[in-house]
Every structure is written in structure tokens, then in C-alpha cells.
Tab-separated table of C-alpha atoms in Angstrom:
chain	number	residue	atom	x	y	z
A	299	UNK	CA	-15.788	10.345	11.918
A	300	UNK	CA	-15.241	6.535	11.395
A	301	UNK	CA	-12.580	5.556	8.867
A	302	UNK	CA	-15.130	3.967	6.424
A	303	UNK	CA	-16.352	7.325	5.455
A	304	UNK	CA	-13.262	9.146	5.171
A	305	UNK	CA	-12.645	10.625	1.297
A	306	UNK	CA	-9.779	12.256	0.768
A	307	UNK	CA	-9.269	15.952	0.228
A	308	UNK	CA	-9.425	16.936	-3.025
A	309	UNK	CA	-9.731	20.469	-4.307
A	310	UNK	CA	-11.080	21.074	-7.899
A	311	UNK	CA	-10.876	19.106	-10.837
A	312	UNK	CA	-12.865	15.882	-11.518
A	313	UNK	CA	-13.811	13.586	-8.795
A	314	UNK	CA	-11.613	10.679	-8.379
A	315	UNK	CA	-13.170	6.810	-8.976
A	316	UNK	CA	-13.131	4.884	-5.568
A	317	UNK	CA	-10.319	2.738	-5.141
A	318	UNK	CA	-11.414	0.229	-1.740
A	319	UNK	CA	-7.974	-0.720	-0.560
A	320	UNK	CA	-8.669	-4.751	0.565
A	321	UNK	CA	-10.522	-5.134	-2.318
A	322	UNK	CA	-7.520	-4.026	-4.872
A	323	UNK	CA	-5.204	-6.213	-2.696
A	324	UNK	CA	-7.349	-9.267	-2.668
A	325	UNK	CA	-7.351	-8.957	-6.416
A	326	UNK	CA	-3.745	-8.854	-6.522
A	327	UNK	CA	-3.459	-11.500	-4.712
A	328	UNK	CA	-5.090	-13.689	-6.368
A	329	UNK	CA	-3.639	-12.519	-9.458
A	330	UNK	CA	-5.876	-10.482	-11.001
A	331	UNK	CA	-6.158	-6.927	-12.484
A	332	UNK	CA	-6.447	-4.667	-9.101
A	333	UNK	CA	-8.735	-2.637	-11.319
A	334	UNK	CA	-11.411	-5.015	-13.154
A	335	UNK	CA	-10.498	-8.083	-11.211
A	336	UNK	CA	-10.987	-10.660	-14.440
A	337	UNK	CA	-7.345	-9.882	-16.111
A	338	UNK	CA	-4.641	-11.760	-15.661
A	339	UNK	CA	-1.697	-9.794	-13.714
A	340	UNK	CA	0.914	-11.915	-14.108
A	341	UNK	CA	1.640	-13.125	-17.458
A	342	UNK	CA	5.163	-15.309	-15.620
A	343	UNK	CA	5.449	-16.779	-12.455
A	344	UNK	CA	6.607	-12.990	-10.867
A	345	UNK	CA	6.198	-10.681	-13.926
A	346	UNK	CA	3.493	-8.895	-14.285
A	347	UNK	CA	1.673	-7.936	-17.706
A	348	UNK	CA	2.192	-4.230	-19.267
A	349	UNK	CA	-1.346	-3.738	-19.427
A	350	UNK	CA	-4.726	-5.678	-18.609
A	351	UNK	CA	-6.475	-7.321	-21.469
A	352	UNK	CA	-9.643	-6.920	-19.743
A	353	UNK	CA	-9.602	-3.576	-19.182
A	354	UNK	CA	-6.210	-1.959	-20.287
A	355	UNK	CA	-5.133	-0.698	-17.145
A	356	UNK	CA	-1.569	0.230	-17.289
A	357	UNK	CA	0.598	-1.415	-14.816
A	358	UNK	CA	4.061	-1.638	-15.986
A	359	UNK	CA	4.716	1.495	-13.910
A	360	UNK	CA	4.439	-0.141	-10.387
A	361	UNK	CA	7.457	-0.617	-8.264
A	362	UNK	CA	6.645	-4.074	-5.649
A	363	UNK	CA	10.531	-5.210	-6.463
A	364	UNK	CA	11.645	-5.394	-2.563
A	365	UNK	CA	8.815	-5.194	-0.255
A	366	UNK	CA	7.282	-8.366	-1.425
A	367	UNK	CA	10.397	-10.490	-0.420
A	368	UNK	CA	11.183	-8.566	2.813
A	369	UNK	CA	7.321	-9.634	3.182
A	370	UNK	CA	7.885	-13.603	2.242
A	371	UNK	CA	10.847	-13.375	4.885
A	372	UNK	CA	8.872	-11.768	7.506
A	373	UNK	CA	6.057	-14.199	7.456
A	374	UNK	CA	7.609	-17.447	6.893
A	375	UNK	CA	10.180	-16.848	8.742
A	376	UNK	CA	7.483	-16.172	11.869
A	377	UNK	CA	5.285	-18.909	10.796
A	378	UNK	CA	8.503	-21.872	10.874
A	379	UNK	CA	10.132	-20.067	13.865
A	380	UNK	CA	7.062	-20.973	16.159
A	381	UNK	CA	6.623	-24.351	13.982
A	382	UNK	CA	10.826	-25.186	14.548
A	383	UNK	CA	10.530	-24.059	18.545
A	384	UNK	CA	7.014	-25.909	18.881
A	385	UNK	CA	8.807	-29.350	17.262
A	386	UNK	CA	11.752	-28.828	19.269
A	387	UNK	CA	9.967	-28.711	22.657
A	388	UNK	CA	7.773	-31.388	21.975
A	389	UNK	CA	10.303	-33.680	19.723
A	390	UNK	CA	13.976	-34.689	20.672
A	391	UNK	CA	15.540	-34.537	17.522
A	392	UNK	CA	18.679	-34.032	16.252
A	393	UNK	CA	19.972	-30.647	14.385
A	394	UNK	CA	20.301	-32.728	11.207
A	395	UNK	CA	16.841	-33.665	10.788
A	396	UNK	CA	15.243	-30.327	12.347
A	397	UNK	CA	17.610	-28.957	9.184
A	398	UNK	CA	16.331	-31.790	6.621
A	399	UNK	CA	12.386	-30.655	7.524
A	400	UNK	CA	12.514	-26.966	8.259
A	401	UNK	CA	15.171	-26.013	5.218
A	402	UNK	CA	12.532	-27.385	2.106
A	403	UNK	CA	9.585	-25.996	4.154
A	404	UNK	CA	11.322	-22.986	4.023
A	405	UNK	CA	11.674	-23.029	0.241
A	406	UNK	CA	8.529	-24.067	-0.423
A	407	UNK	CA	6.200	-21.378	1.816
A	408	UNK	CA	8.420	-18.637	0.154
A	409	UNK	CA	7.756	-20.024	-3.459
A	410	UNK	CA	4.235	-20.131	-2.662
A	411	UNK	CA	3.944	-17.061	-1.071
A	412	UNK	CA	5.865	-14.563	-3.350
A	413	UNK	CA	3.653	-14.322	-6.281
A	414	UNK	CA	0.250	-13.418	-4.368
A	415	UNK	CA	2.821	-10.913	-1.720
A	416	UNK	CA	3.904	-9.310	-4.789
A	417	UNK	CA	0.220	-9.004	-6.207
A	418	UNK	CA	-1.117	-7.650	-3.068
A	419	UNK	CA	1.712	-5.430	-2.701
A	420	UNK	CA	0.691	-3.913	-6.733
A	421	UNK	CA	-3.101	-3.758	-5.351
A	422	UNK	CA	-1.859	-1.987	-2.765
A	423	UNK	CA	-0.141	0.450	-4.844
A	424	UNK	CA	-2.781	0.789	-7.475
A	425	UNK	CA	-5.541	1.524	-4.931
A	426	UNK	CA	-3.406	4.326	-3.332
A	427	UNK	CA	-2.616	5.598	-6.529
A	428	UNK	CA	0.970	5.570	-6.140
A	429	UNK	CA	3.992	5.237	-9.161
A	430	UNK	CA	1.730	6.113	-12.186
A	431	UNK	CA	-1.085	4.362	-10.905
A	432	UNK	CA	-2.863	7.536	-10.274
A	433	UNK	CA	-3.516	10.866	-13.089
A	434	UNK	CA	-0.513	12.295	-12.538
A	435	UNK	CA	3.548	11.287	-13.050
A	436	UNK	CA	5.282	10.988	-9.798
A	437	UNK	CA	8.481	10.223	-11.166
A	438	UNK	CA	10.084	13.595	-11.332
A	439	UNK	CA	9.265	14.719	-7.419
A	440	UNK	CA	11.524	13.762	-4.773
A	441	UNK	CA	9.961	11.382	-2.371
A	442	UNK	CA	11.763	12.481	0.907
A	443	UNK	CA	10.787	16.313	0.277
A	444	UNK	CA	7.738	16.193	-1.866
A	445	UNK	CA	8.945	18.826	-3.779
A	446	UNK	CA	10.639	18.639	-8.005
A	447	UNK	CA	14.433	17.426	-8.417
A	448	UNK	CA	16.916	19.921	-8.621
């Protein structure tokens, strides 16, 4: 069985509507409604709307507070690592000027980067139908056991 036409289990009730993972994360990232793809997500630079005007999905539930910075650190910090060691190698320049190139590059790729991170990171969550994205509240289960708070 190939992962393309795995469907998850699902035993009574109505059939779920398909929910293609890269496709809900592409529209995140480019700052669209994971659902319809035409609304706007973002109504500020990293806060998202309540609810689509397109289609009124709800998505003030979702949760991408962390993960999309931890994200933004993980991948600009690889990408200017290998461009700081690559200019170091191949330049002889002093600390002060490696430090007046690489610091604003830094700041820039992780301003550009957040907003379409944290999109793709609400895509994510909306395709796997997790935090209220899905038909049923998750908030009163505990998420390391599975099972209702005490």
C-alpha cells in the first residue's frame, strides 16, 4: 500500500472531506484560507483572521504560537551558517564586518520568513484536523494520555 492511497480509519458516522496536506500548507503559506485558498489568513503582519470571508472557516482556534519561530531559527540559522563559513573560507575579513553583513541578513530572512512559517504551520494544522480544526473539541483531552482531564 503506497502512502497516496492511505485514508484513515474511520468507523461510522459521515465520511470526512479530504484534507491533501501540501496543498493546505502551500495555502498557508502564501497566506491564504487552508480551506478555500482565496481568503485572506492574515488580516496583520502575524495575526490571523477569526474566520475566512470567503468561506467562513473558523480559524481562531489554531495554536502555530512557537513552532513557527523555532522554524525561522532553524532555517535561517542553517541557511547563514553555511553562507558565514562559505564567506569566511573564501574572504579574509575581519569579525566586525562578518558581524555588520550577517547580523541584518539575519533580521531580514527571519522577517520574511515568519509570516508564510506560521501560515504553513496553520495549513498544517487545519489539514490534520488538529485544535478545533476538525468536528470535534480537543480542548478538554489531555494530549500526553489521550484520555479527559481529571
Amino acid at each position: 500500500m503506497d502512502a497516496q492511497s492511505h485514508q484513515p480509519s474511520q468507523f461510522g458516522g459521515q465520511q470526512q472531506a479530504e484534507r491533501p496536506l501540501g496543498r493546505s500548507i502551500k495555502r498557508g503559506m502564501l497566506g491564504r484560507c487552508p480551506s478555500c485558498g482565496t481568503g485572506k489568513l492574515f488580516r496583520a503582519f502575524l495575526k490571523p483572521v477569526d474566520q475566512c470571508a470567503v468561506c467562513g472557516e473558523e480559524i481562531h482556534h489554531h495554536r502555530a504560537d512557537d513552532l513557527p519561530a523555532y522554524l525561522v531559527i532553524f532555517v535561517v540559522g542553517h541557511v547563514l551558517m553555511a553562507g558565514y563559513v562559505s564567506s569566511a573560507l573564501m574572504f579574509d575579513m575581519s569579525s566586525w564586518i562578518h558581524l555588520a553583513i550577517w547580523a541584518p541578513l539575519a533580521v531580514l530572512a527571519a522577517l520574511l520568513t515568519i509570516q508564510p512559517i506560521k501560515g504553513g504551520v496553520i495549513g498544517l494544522q487545519w489539514a490534520y484536523r488538529m485544535h478545533g480544526f476538525g468536528d470535534h473539541d480537543d480542548e478538554a483531552t489531555d494530549p500526553g494520555r489521550g484520555g479527559p482531564l481529571a
